[in-house]
Amino acid sequence: MIPVAYNIRSLKVRKRNTIAAAAGLAMVVFVFSAVLMLAEGIERTLGRSGEDGVAILLRKGADAELSSGIDAAHLGIVAGAGEIATGSGGIPQALGEVVVVLAQPIARMPDQFANVTVRGVPDNVLPFRSSVKIIEGRAATPGTDEAIIGKAIRGRFAGMDLGQSFELRKNRPVKVVGIFDAQGSAYDSEVWADIDAVRSAFGRLGGLSSIRVRLQSPGRFDAFRARIETDRQLSMEVMRERSYYNKQSEGLALFITAMGMMIAVLFSTGAMIGAMITMYASIAHRKREIGTLLALGFSRISVLVSFLLESVLLALVGGGIGAVLALSMRWVSFSTLNMRTWSEITVSFEPTAGIVIGSLVFAGVMGIIGGLLPAIRASRMSPVTAMRD
Amino acid sequence: MSLALLARRNIRRNTVRTALTMVALAIAVVAFVAIRTVLTAWSVAADFAAKDRLATRHKMSFVISMPKHYADTVREVPGIQAATWMNWFGARDPRRPDSFFATIAVDTRTFLDVYDEVMLPEDQKTAWLETRNGAIVGEVLAKELGVQPGDRVTLQGTIFPGSWEFAVSGIYVPTRQTIDRMSLFFHWDYLNDSIEEARRDQIGWIVSRVDDPTAGTRISQEVDRIFDEREVPTLTQSERDLNLSFMGMVSGILKALDIVSIVIMLIMLMILGNTIAMGVRERTRENGVLRALGFSPGQIVVPIMGEAAAVGILSGLIGLVLAYPIVELGMGRWLEENMGAYFPYFRIDPVTAVTAVLLCGLLGVLASIPPAWGAARMKVTDALRQVG
């Protein structure tokens, strides 16, 4: 075997070519892993919003909370189901909410509007969603024109920051009294206002968008679902909260992944060719060395492996740089449109060990493919003519 | 022996390397064109918005409906030519519940006056106006649903529950790119008669046409002022602003794609620069000989840059030739089938094509600057001493 140190030295000697080829590879790996992190971020944001053991009820045929409408009187009927867990004081854990979309001017560009999801919440919202914590200010007083907002939209929209106010209806300002942290779930991009204030502003009196219930155990879901869906009077459908949110993220994640894969395939071809050019040039320059190696008795296979290894090393250096750059995207958050709700959702890039390893493997594969032809050429040289060069 | 001949010979000097470089650049051009096309396809709606159309919706949210008689009020505002109203219906095809397309209930009496780019054969138009549950379908959506005029189609309501049956009266083809080919329009009356009393006589938004497009802003403010004095305040925007606000919501993705297309350019610069630099290094000796023969540094630099620009432009052209089938037939088809509602017109913009080729040439020149600079500055004696 030819020692690896030989390859490392060769890469060092041709610094410029090595850097240029590695930089190209680094950019490809950067884009590749950033895209995967973003798709992961979208799925996680929406995935985190769902809880095992919580079921969501919508009107039959509605595909999102926004398009669903339920008679508020049915909340009591649903809450009476035997599969529902009870909270303190033996009260069944059921949460009826109204979800609407509010057009708000963007803080930085006041003439531009974007949609923000406003959730009209009842008194028991914070006990029901125990993962949501108030991080600044305080909880809203029920029954008043006070609201709390998720940390991701803080300052993004006009009037949406601690102590500021926005209007749900003409001349009825709603004051932001608290900021909450929903652990990176979709709720982080929502405004939570009093259910009656939202109802009266949006003409939804006596209505609900959705009901959530906490089941005694996730296993009781099927029984609960059968009970509700067979009740003709209710005309609702029941989903596990997690699958509801997964469905919501499908379209966007699919688009970003498809776009990303297309870009990655095209990009990587370019980068592989870049590596190939570098390797060909480096082999042409090293004809004499290769001839010497062969004359010293190194086998053709070990020459091939050695050059392949060099190309993989080159790719891994590039891939490592790219992956590190992509990791720094962690602190970038990204507002995009959730196509199911027509409102904004803030997602961030989510690095996972799998993505980092996958990116490095991807770089290695690029190195192998890019280095294969040049390495074959090197191994098939005749030592005599190569030394004469 | 002229310098031009020398440049021609130099391009052919290392055929494998030049060919590889061109392939790499051509592929990068395909990626660049693809991304740019996604960006332009997305903004097509904003670029092609009708200049003389205004949309009026509830000020707080598009989910709040307005009383139907608001449309009559809008119609009477001076400068407004015609007004129509619509409701978002939001139905899905039960056979393919995940595909998204717009289903909109429109006031058929006035719809075609405001949307004069919706073209239908005269007999289909008549059929539509006469059939209570008649609907017209865009040509792309018709293909997706597999319907012909005269067929029936049953859709699942989301906001308005139940199964809704529509008679396909016609298939429309827009004459301008202001409206997509993925929508279904049906009679607002049919919807209004079919829902419970409490939800009746409500409309989602009003679209009006103005005589003088330059007065659009003034008229918008006038409309909003009138309604501001009533119980339901409105927001009136030109169609263009409306589309731009939608674009603003997807701006995150657009920005990311923008960045990616710049990264592609940088990668191209790296690959090209690397190739040119190698070629120049190999020719160090020859350049030394040329200088010794009395050629000026400038005369050495020009062929290097010319070579790079030529390789760039040629690769750009090859990339374009490849991009058309890949982007328009491959990607375009996929996007139209899966996301037709968001990408109504997925075509490579001529501006994109020209930009790509010119950028390639420019990149070539940029990439050749460092090696050319080095070649020009080199001492003749050093150059002649250099070994490979």
CSV table of N, CA, C and O in Angstrom, one decimal, chain A residues 16-17 20-21 23-24 27-28 31 59-63 66-67 100-103 112-115 167-170 201-202 250 252 255 258-259 262-263 266-267 269-270 273 276-278 280-281 285 334-337 339-340 342, chain B residues 17 20-21 23-24 27 30-31 34-35 38 42 57 60-64 92 98 100 157-161 228 230 233 235 244-246 249-250 252-253 256-257 260 263-264 266-267 270-271 274-275 278 281 331 334 339 342-343 388:
chain,number,residue,atom,x,y,z
A,16,ARG,N,-3.4,25.6,-4.6
A,16,ARG,CA,-4.4,26.3,-5.2
A,16,ARG,C,-5.5,25.5,-5.8
A,16,ARG,O,-6.7,25.7,-5.7
A,17,ASN,N,-5.0,24.4,-6.5
A,17,ASN,CA,-6.0,23.5,-7.2
A,17,ASN,C,-6.9,22.9,-6.1
A,17,ASN,O,-8.1,22.7,-6.3
A,20,ALA,N,-9.4,25.3,-4.7
A,20,ALA,CA,-10.5,25.6,-5.6
A,20,ALA,C,-11.5,24.4,-5.7
A,20,ALA,O,-12.7,24.6,-5.7
A,21,ALA,N,-10.9,23.2,-5.9
A,21,ALA,CA,-11.8,22.1,-6.0
A,21,ALA,C,-12.6,21.8,-4.7
A,21,ALA,O,-13.8,21.6,-4.7
A,23,ALA,N,-13.4,24.0,-2.5
A,23,ALA,CA,-14.4,25.1,-2.3
A,23,ALA,C,-15.6,24.8,-3.1
A,23,ALA,O,-16.8,25.0,-2.6
A,24,GLY,N,-15.5,24.3,-4.3
A,24,GLY,CA,-16.6,23.9,-5.1
A,24,GLY,C,-17.4,22.9,-4.4
A,24,GLY,O,-18.6,23.0,-4.3
A,27,MET,N,-19.3,24.1,-1.3
A,27,MET,CA,-20.6,24.8,-1.6
A,27,MET,C,-21.7,23.8,-1.9
A,27,MET,O,-22.9,24.0,-1.5
A,28,VAL,N,-21.4,22.8,-2.7
A,28,VAL,CA,-22.4,21.8,-3.0
A,28,VAL,C,-22.9,21.1,-1.7
A,28,VAL,O,-24.1,21.0,-1.5
A,31,VAL,N,-25.2,23.5,0.3
A,31,VAL,CA,-26.5,23.6,-0.2
A,31,VAL,C,-27.3,22.4,0.1
A,31,VAL,O,-28.4,22.4,0.6
A,59,ARG,N,-64.7,19.7,11.6
A,59,ARG,CA,-65.9,19.4,10.9
A,59,ARG,C,-65.6,18.4,9.8
A,59,ARG,O,-64.5,18.5,9.1
A,60,LYS,N,-66.4,17.5,9.5
A,60,LYS,CA,-66.2,16.5,8.5
A,60,LYS,C,-65.9,17.1,7.1
A,60,LYS,O,-66.7,18.0,6.7
A,61,GLY,N,-64.8,16.7,6.5
A,61,GLY,CA,-64.5,17.3,5.2
A,61,GLY,C,-63.6,18.5,5.2
A,61,GLY,O,-63.0,18.8,4.3
A,62,ALA,N,-63.5,19.1,6.4
A,62,ALA,CA,-62.5,20.2,6.5
A,62,ALA,C,-61.1,19.7,6.6
A,62,ALA,O,-60.9,18.6,7.2
A,63,ASP,N,-60.2,20.3,5.9
A,63,ASP,CA,-58.8,19.8,5.9
A,63,ASP,C,-57.9,20.6,6.8
A,63,ASP,O,-56.7,20.2,6.9
A,66,LEU,N,-58.6,26.1,9.8
A,66,LEU,CA,-59.1,27.4,9.3
A,66,LEU,C,-60.4,27.2,8.5
A,66,LEU,O,-61.3,28.0,8.6
A,67,SER,N,-60.6,26.0,7.8
A,67,SER,CA,-61.8,25.9,7.0
A,67,SER,C,-62.9,25.1,7.8
A,67,SER,O,-63.9,24.8,7.2
A,100,VAL,N,-58.4,31.8,13.2
A,100,VAL,CA,-58.7,32.7,12.1
A,100,VAL,C,-57.3,33.2,11.6
A,100,VAL,O,-56.3,32.9,12.2
A,101,VAL,N,-57.4,34.0,10.5
A,101,VAL,CA,-56.2,34.6,9.9
A,101,VAL,C,-56.4,36.1,9.9
A,101,VAL,O,-57.4,36.5,9.5
A,102,LEU,N,-55.4,36.8,10.4
A,102,LEU,CA,-55.5,38.2,10.4
A,102,LEU,C,-54.4,38.8,9.5
A,102,LEU,O,-53.2,38.4,9.5
A,103,ALA,N,-54.8,39.8,8.7
A,103,ALA,CA,-53.8,40.4,7.8
A,103,ALA,C,-53.2,41.5,8.6
A,103,ALA,O,-53.9,42.4,9.1
A,112,GLN,N,-46.7,46.4,3.3
A,112,GLN,CA,-46.9,45.0,2.9
A,112,GLN,C,-47.6,44.3,4.0
A,112,GLN,O,-47.3,44.4,5.2
A,113,PHE,N,-48.6,43.5,3.6
A,113,PHE,CA,-49.4,42.7,4.6
A,113,PHE,C,-48.9,41.3,4.5
A,113,PHE,O,-48.6,40.7,3.5
A,114,ALA,N,-49.0,40.6,5.7
A,114,ALA,CA,-48.8,39.2,5.7
A,114,ALA,C,-49.9,38.6,6.6
A,114,ALA,O,-50.4,39.3,7.5
A,115,ASN,N,-50.2,37.3,6.5
A,115,ASN,CA,-51.2,36.7,7.3
A,115,ASN,C,-50.6,36.1,8.5
A,115,ASN,O,-49.6,35.4,8.4
A,167,GLU,N,-55.1,45.7,16.2
A,167,GLU,CA,-56.6,45.6,16.1
A,167,GLU,C,-57.1,44.3,15.6
A,167,GLU,O,-56.7,43.9,14.5
A,168,LEU,N,-58.1,43.8,16.3
A,168,LEU,CA,-58.8,42.6,15.7
A,168,LEU,C,-60.0,43.2,15.0
A,168,LEU,O,-60.6,42.5,14.1
A,169,ARG,N,-60.5,44.3,15.5
A,169,ARG,CA,-61.6,45.0,14.8
A,169,ARG,C,-61.5,46.5,15.0
A,169,ARG,O,-60.7,46.9,15.9
A,170,LYS,N,-62.2,47.2,14.2
A,170,LYS,CA,-62.0,48.7,14.2
A,170,LYS,C,-62.2,49.2,15.7
A,170,LYS,O,-63.2,48.9,16.3
A,201,ALA,N,-65.2,39.6,16.7
A,201,ALA,CA,-64.5,40.3,15.7
A,201,ALA,C,-64.7,39.6,14.3
A,201,ALA,O,-64.7,40.3,13.3
A,202,PHE,N,-64.7,38.3,14.3
A,202,PHE,CA,-64.7,37.6,13.1
A,202,PHE,C,-66.1,37.0,12.8
A,202,PHE,O,-66.2,36.1,11.9
A,250,GLU,N,-46.7,18.3,4.8
A,250,GLU,CA,-46.4,17.5,3.6
A,250,GLU,C,-46.0,18.4,2.4
A,250,GLU,O,-44.9,18.2,1.8
A,252,LEU,N,-45.3,21.5,1.7
A,252,LEU,CA,-44.1,22.4,1.7
A,252,LEU,C,-42.8,21.6,1.8
A,252,LEU,O,-41.9,21.9,1.1
A,255,PHE,N,-42.1,20.1,-1.6
A,255,PHE,CA,-41.6,21.1,-2.5
A,255,PHE,C,-40.1,21.4,-2.3
A,255,PHE,O,-39.3,21.4,-3.2
A,258,ALA,N,-37.9,18.4,-3.0
A,258,ALA,CA,-37.8,18.1,-4.5
A,258,ALA,C,-36.9,19.2,-5.1
A,258,ALA,O,-36.0,18.8,-5.9
A,259,MET,N,-37.1,20.4,-4.8
A,259,MET,CA,-36.2,21.5,-5.3
A,259,MET,C,-34.8,21.2,-4.9
A,259,MET,O,-33.9,21.3,-5.7
A,262,MET,N,-33.2,18.3,-6.7
A,262,MET,CA,-32.8,18.6,-8.1
A,262,MET,C,-31.6,19.5,-8.1
A,262,MET,O,-30.6,19.2,-8.9
A,263,ILE,N,-31.5,20.5,-7.2
A,263,ILE,CA,-30.3,21.3,-7.2
A,263,ILE,C,-29.1,20.5,-6.8
A,263,ILE,O,-28.1,20.6,-7.5
A,266,LEU,N,-27.9,18.4,-9.8
A,266,LEU,CA,-27.2,19.2,-10.8
A,266,LEU,C,-25.8,19.7,-10.3
A,266,LEU,O,-24.8,19.6,-11.0
A,267,PHE,N,-25.9,20.3,-9.1
A,267,PHE,CA,-24.7,20.8,-8.4
A,267,PHE,C,-23.6,19.8,-8.3
A,267,PHE,O,-22.5,20.0,-8.6
A,269,THR,N,-23.0,17.1,-9.9
A,269,THR,CA,-22.4,16.7,-11.1
A,269,THR,C,-21.3,17.8,-11.5
A,269,THR,O,-20.2,17.4,-11.8
A,270,GLY,N,-21.6,19.0,-11.3
A,270,GLY,CA,-20.6,20.1,-11.6
A,270,GLY,C,-19.4,19.9,-10.7
A,270,GLY,O,-18.3,20.0,-11.1
A,273,ILE,N,-17.2,17.0,-11.5
A,273,ILE,CA,-16.4,17.3,-12.7
A,273,ILE,C,-15.2,18.2,-12.3
A,273,ILE,O,-14.1,18.0,-12.7
A,276,MET,N,-12.8,16.0,-10.8
A,276,MET,CA,-12.1,15.2,-11.9
A,276,MET,C,-11.1,16.0,-12.6
A,276,MET,O,-10.0,15.5,-12.8
A,277,ILE,N,-11.4,17.3,-12.9
A,277,ILE,CA,-10.4,18.1,-13.6
A,277,ILE,C,-9.1,18.2,-12.7
A,277,ILE,O,-8.0,18.1,-13.2
A,278,THR,N,-9.4,18.5,-11.4
A,278,THR,CA,-8.2,18.6,-10.5
A,278,THR,C,-7.4,17.4,-10.5
A,278,THR,O,-6.2,17.4,-10.6
A,280,TYR,N,-7.2,14.9,-12.8
A,280,TYR,CA,-6.6,14.6,-14.0
A,280,TYR,C,-5.3,15.5,-14.1
A,280,TYR,O,-4.2,15.0,-14.5
A,281,ALA,N,-5.5,16.8,-13.8
A,281,ALA,CA,-4.3,17.6,-13.9
A,281,ALA,C,-3.2,17.2,-13.0
A,281,ALA,O,-2.0,17.1,-13.3
A,285,HIS,N,0.6,15.9,-14.0
A,285,HIS,CA,1.8,16.5,-13.5
A,285,HIS,C,2.7,15.5,-12.8
A,285,HIS,O,3.9,15.7,-12.7
A,334,PHE,N,-36.6,31.4,9.3
A,334,PHE,CA,-37.0,31.5,7.9
A,334,PHE,C,-38.6,31.6,8.0
A,334,PHE,O,-39.2,30.7,8.5
A,335,SER,N,-39.1,32.7,7.4
A,335,SER,CA,-40.6,32.8,7.4
A,335,SER,C,-41.1,32.3,6.1
A,335,SER,O,-40.6,32.7,5.0
A,336,THR,N,-42.0,31.5,6.1
A,336,THR,CA,-42.6,31.0,4.9
A,336,THR,C,-44.1,30.8,5.0
A,336,THR,O,-44.6,30.9,6.1
A,337,LEU,N,-44.7,30.5,3.9
A,337,LEU,CA,-46.1,30.4,3.9
A,337,LEU,C,-46.5,29.0,4.1
A,337,LEU,O,-46.0,28.1,3.4
A,339,MET,N,-49.0,26.5,3.3
A,339,MET,CA,-50.0,26.5,2.2
A,339,MET,C,-51.3,26.0,2.7
A,339,MET,O,-52.3,26.2,2.0
A,340,ARG,N,-51.4,25.3,3.8
A,340,ARG,CA,-52.6,24.8,4.3
A,340,ARG,C,-53.4,25.9,5.0
A,340,ARG,O,-54.6,25.8,5.1
A,342,TRP,N,-52.6,29.3,4.8
A,342,TRP,CA,-52.5,30.7,4.2
A,342,TRP,C,-51.9,31.7,5.1
A,342,TRP,O,-52.1,32.9,5.0
B,17,ARG,N,-9.9,18.3,-20.6
B,17,ARG,CA,-10.1,19.3,-19.6
B,17,ARG,C,-11.1,20.3,-20.1
B,17,ARG,O,-12.1,20.7,-19.3
B,20,LEU,N,-14.6,18.7,-20.1
B,20,LEU,CA,-15.1,18.5,-18.8
B,20,LEU,C,-15.6,19.9,-18.2
B,20,LEU,O,-16.6,20.0,-17.6
B,21,THR,N,-14.7,20.9,-18.4
B,21,THR,CA,-15.1,22.2,-17.8
B,21,THR,C,-16.4,22.6,-18.5
B,21,THR,O,-17.3,23.1,-17.8
B,23,VAL,N,-18.8,20.8,-19.7
B,23,VAL,CA,-19.9,20.0,-19.2
B,23,VAL,C,-20.3,20.5,-17.8
B,23,VAL,O,-21.5,20.8,-17.6
B,24,ALA,N,-19.3,20.8,-17.0
B,24,ALA,CA,-19.6,21.2,-15.6
B,24,ALA,C,-20.4,22.6,-15.7
B,24,ALA,O,-21.4,22.8,-15.0
B,27,ILE,N,-24.0,22.2,-17.0
B,27,ILE,CA,-24.9,21.7,-16.0
B,27,ILE,C,-25.2,22.8,-15.0
B,27,ILE,O,-26.4,22.9,-14.6
B,30,VAL,N,-27.8,24.9,-16.4
B,30,VAL,CA,-29.1,24.3,-16.3
B,30,VAL,C,-29.7,24.5,-14.9
B,30,VAL,O,-30.9,25.0,-14.8
B,31,ALA,N,-28.9,24.3,-13.9
B,31,ALA,CA,-29.4,24.6,-12.5
B,31,ALA,C,-29.8,26.0,-12.3
B,31,ALA,O,-30.9,26.4,-11.8
B,34,ALA,N,-33.0,26.8,-14.2
B,34,ALA,CA,-34.1,26.1,-13.5
B,34,ALA,C,-34.6,27.0,-12.3
B,34,ALA,O,-35.8,27.3,-12.2
B,35,ILE,N,-33.6,27.4,-11.5
B,35,ILE,CA,-34.0,28.2,-10.3
B,35,ILE,C,-34.6,29.5,-10.7
B,35,ILE,O,-35.6,30.0,-10.2
B,38,VAL,N,-38.1,29.1,-11.8
B,38,VAL,CA,-39.0,29.0,-10.7
B,38,VAL,C,-39.3,30.4,-10.1
B,38,VAL,O,-40.5,30.7,-9.9
B,42,TRP,N,-43.0,32.2,-10.4
B,42,TRP,CA,-43.7,32.5,-9.2
B,42,TRP,C,-44.2,34.0,-9.3
B,42,TRP,O,-45.2,34.3,-8.8
B,57,ARG,N,-61.4,43.6,0.0
B,57,ARG,CA,-61.7,42.5,0.9
B,57,ARG,C,-61.9,43.2,2.3
B,57,ARG,O,-61.6,44.3,2.5
B,60,MET,N,-59.6,43.3,8.0
B,60,MET,CA,-58.9,42.5,9.0
B,60,MET,C,-58.4,41.2,8.4
B,60,MET,O,-57.4,40.7,8.9
B,61,SER,N,-59.1,40.6,7.5
B,61,SER,CA,-58.8,39.2,7.1
B,61,SER,C,-59.6,38.8,5.9
B,61,SER,O,-60.7,39.2,5.8
B,62,PHE,N,-59.0,37.9,5.1
B,62,PHE,CA,-59.7,37.4,4.0
B,62,PHE,C,-60.7,36.4,4.4
B,62,PHE,O,-61.5,36.0,3.6
B,63,VAL,N,-60.7,35.9,5.7
B,63,VAL,CA,-61.6,34.9,6.1
B,63,VAL,C,-62.9,35.5,6.5
B,63,VAL,O,-63.9,34.8,6.8
B,64,ILE,N,-63.0,36.8,6.7
B,64,ILE,CA,-64.3,37.5,7.1
B,64,ILE,C,-65.0,37.9,5.8
B,64,ILE,O,-64.5,38.5,5.0
B,92,ARG,N,-62.1,20.0,-2.8
B,92,ARG,CA,-61.1,19.1,-3.2
B,92,ARG,C,-61.7,18.0,-4.0
B,92,ARG,O,-62.8,17.7,-3.9
B,98,ASP,N,-55.1,15.4,-2.1
B,98,ASP,CA,-53.9,16.2,-1.8
B,98,ASP,C,-53.6,17.3,-2.8
B,98,ASP,O,-52.7,18.1,-2.7
B,100,PHE,N,-54.1,20.5,-4.9
B,100,PHE,CA,-54.7,21.8,-4.6
B,100,PHE,C,-55.1,22.6,-5.9
B,100,PHE,O,-54.2,22.7,-6.8
B,157,GLY,N,-66.6,19.5,-0.4
B,157,GLY,CA,-66.4,20.8,0.2
B,157,GLY,C,-65.6,20.8,1.5
B,157,GLY,O,-65.6,19.8,2.2
B,158,THR,N,-64.8,21.9,1.7
B,158,THR,CA,-64.0,21.9,3.0
B,158,THR,C,-64.7,23.0,3.9
B,158,THR,O,-65.0,22.7,5.1
B,159,ILE,N,-64.9,24.2,3.3
B,159,ILE,CA,-65.5,25.2,4.2
B,159,ILE,C,-67.1,25.0,4.2
B,159,ILE,O,-67.7,25.2,5.2
B,160,PHE,N,-67.6,24.6,3.0
B,160,PHE,CA,-69.0,24.3,2.9
B,160,PHE,C,-69.1,22.8,2.8
B,160,PHE,O,-68.8,22.2,1.7
B,161,PRO,N,-69.6,22.1,3.9
B,161,PRO,CA,-69.5,20.7,3.9
B,161,PRO,C,-70.3,20.0,2.9
B,161,PRO,O,-71.3,20.5,2.4
B,228,ASP,N,-65.3,52.6,5.6
B,228,ASP,CA,-64.8,52.9,6.9
B,228,ASP,C,-65.9,53.5,7.8
B,228,ASP,O,-65.8,53.3,9.0
B,230,ARG,N,-68.9,52.6,7.7
B,230,ARG,CA,-69.9,51.6,8.0
B,230,ARG,C,-69.3,50.6,9.0
B,230,ARG,O,-68.2,50.7,9.4
B,233,PRO,N,-65.0,47.6,7.9
B,233,PRO,CA,-64.0,48.3,7.1
B,233,PRO,C,-63.4,47.3,6.0
B,233,PRO,O,-63.3,46.1,6.2
B,235,LEU,N,-60.2,46.7,2.8
B,235,LEU,CA,-58.9,47.1,2.2
B,235,LEU,C,-59.0,46.8,0.7
B,235,LEU,O,-59.3,45.7,0.3
B,244,LEU,N,-48.4,40.8,-5.0
B,244,LEU,CA,-47.1,41.0,-4.4
B,244,LEU,C,-47.2,40.6,-2.9
B,244,LEU,O,-46.2,40.2,-2.3
B,245,SER,N,-48.3,40.9,-2.3
B,245,SER,CA,-48.4,40.5,-0.8
B,245,SER,C,-48.4,39.0,-0.7
B,245,SER,O,-47.8,38.5,0.3
B,246,PHE,N,-48.9,38.3,-1.6
B,246,PHE,CA,-48.8,36.8,-1.6
B,246,PHE,C,-47.3,36.5,-1.8
B,246,PHE,O,-46.8,35.6,-1.1
B,249,MET,N,-45.3,36.7,1.2
B,249,MET,CA,-45.4,35.6,2.2
B,249,MET,C,-44.5,34.4,1.9
B,249,MET,O,-44.2,33.6,2.7
B,250,VAL,N,-44.2,34.3,0.6
B,250,VAL,CA,-43.3,33.2,0.2
B,250,VAL,C,-41.9,33.7,0.0
B,250,VAL,O,-41.0,33.0,-0.5
B,252,GLY,N,-39.4,34.1,1.9
B,252,GLY,CA,-38.3,33.3,2.5
B,252,GLY,C,-37.8,32.3,1.5
B,252,GLY,O,-36.6,32.3,1.2
B,253,ILE,N,-38.7,31.6,0.9
B,253,ILE,CA,-38.2,30.6,-0.1
B,253,ILE,C,-37.6,31.3,-1.3
B,253,ILE,O,-36.5,30.8,-1.8
B,256,ALA,N,-34.1,32.3,-0.5
B,256,ALA,CA,-33.2,31.2,-0.4
B,256,ALA,C,-32.8,30.8,-1.8
B,256,ALA,O,-31.6,30.5,-2.1
B,257,LEU,N,-33.8,30.7,-2.7
B,257,LEU,CA,-33.5,30.3,-4.1
B,257,LEU,C,-32.5,31.3,-4.8
B,257,LEU,O,-31.6,30.9,-5.5
B,260,VAL,N,-29.1,30.6,-3.6
B,260,VAL,CA,-28.6,29.4,-4.2
B,260,VAL,C,-28.2,29.7,-5.6
B,260,VAL,O,-27.1,29.2,-6.1
B,263,VAL,N,-24.8,31.1,-5.4
B,263,VAL,CA,-23.8,30.1,-5.1
B,263,VAL,C,-23.4,29.3,-6.3
B,263,VAL,O,-22.3,29.0,-6.5
B,264,ILE,N,-24.4,29.0,-7.2
B,264,ILE,CA,-24.1,28.3,-8.4
B,264,ILE,C,-23.1,29.1,-9.2
B,264,ILE,O,-22.1,28.5,-9.7
B,266,LEU,N,-20.9,31.1,-8.1
B,266,LEU,CA,-19.6,31.0,-7.5
B,266,LEU,C,-18.9,29.7,-7.8
B,266,LEU,O,-17.7,29.7,-8.0
B,267,ILE,N,-19.7,28.6,-7.8
B,267,ILE,CA,-19.1,27.3,-8.1
B,267,ILE,C,-18.6,27.3,-9.5
B,267,ILE,O,-17.5,26.8,-9.8
B,270,MET,N,-15.3,29.0,-9.6
B,270,MET,CA,-14.2,28.2,-9.1
B,270,MET,C,-13.8,27.2,-10.2
B,270,MET,O,-12.6,27.1,-10.4
B,271,ILE,N,-14.7,26.5,-10.8
B,271,ILE,CA,-14.3,25.5,-11.7
B,271,ILE,C,-13.6,26.1,-12.9
B,271,ILE,O,-12.5,25.6,-13.3
B,274,ASN,N,-10.2,27.5,-12.0
B,274,ASN,CA,-9.2,26.4,-11.8
B,274,ASN,C,-8.7,25.9,-13.1
B,274,ASN,O,-7.5,25.8,-13.3
B,275,THR,N,-9.6,25.7,-14.1
B,275,THR,CA,-9.2,25.2,-15.4
B,275,THR,C,-8.3,26.2,-16.1
B,275,THR,O,-7.2,25.9,-16.6
B,278,MET,N,-4.9,26.3,-14.5
B,278,MET,CA,-4.0,25.2,-14.9
B,278,MET,C,-3.4,25.4,-16.3
B,278,MET,O,-2.2,25.2,-16.5
B,281,ARG,N,-0.7,28.0,-16.2
B,281,ARG,CA,0.5,27.5,-15.6
B,281,ARG,C,1.3,26.5,-16.5
B,281,ARG,O,2.5,26.6,-16.6
B,331,MET,N,-39.2,19.4,-15.3
B,331,MET,CA,-39.6,20.1,-14.1
B,331,MET,C,-41.0,20.7,-14.2
B,331,MET,O,-41.8,20.6,-13.4
B,334,TRP,N,-43.7,18.3,-13.9
B,334,TRP,CA,-43.9,17.8,-12.5
B,334,TRP,C,-44.6,18.9,-11.7
B,334,TRP,O,-45.5,18.6,-10.9
B,339,MET,N,-48.1,21.1,-8.5
B,339,MET,CA,-48.3,22.4,-7.8
B,339,MET,C,-48.8,23.4,-8.9
B,339,MET,O,-48.4,24.5,-8.9
B,342,TYR,N,-49.8,26.9,-8.0
B,342,TYR,CA,-48.8,27.9,-7.6
B,342,TYR,C,-47.9,28.3,-8.8
B,342,TYR,O,-47.3,29.4,-8.9
B,343,PHE,N,-47.8,27.4,-9.8
B,343,PHE,CA,-47.0,27.7,-11.0
B,343,PHE,C,-47.8,27.6,-12.2
B,343,PHE,O,-47.7,26.6,-12.9
B,388,GLY,N,7.2,22.8,-16.3
B,388,GLY,CA,5.8,22.3,-16.3
B,388,GLY,C,5.1,22.7,-15.1
B,388,GLY,O,4.6,22.2,-14.2
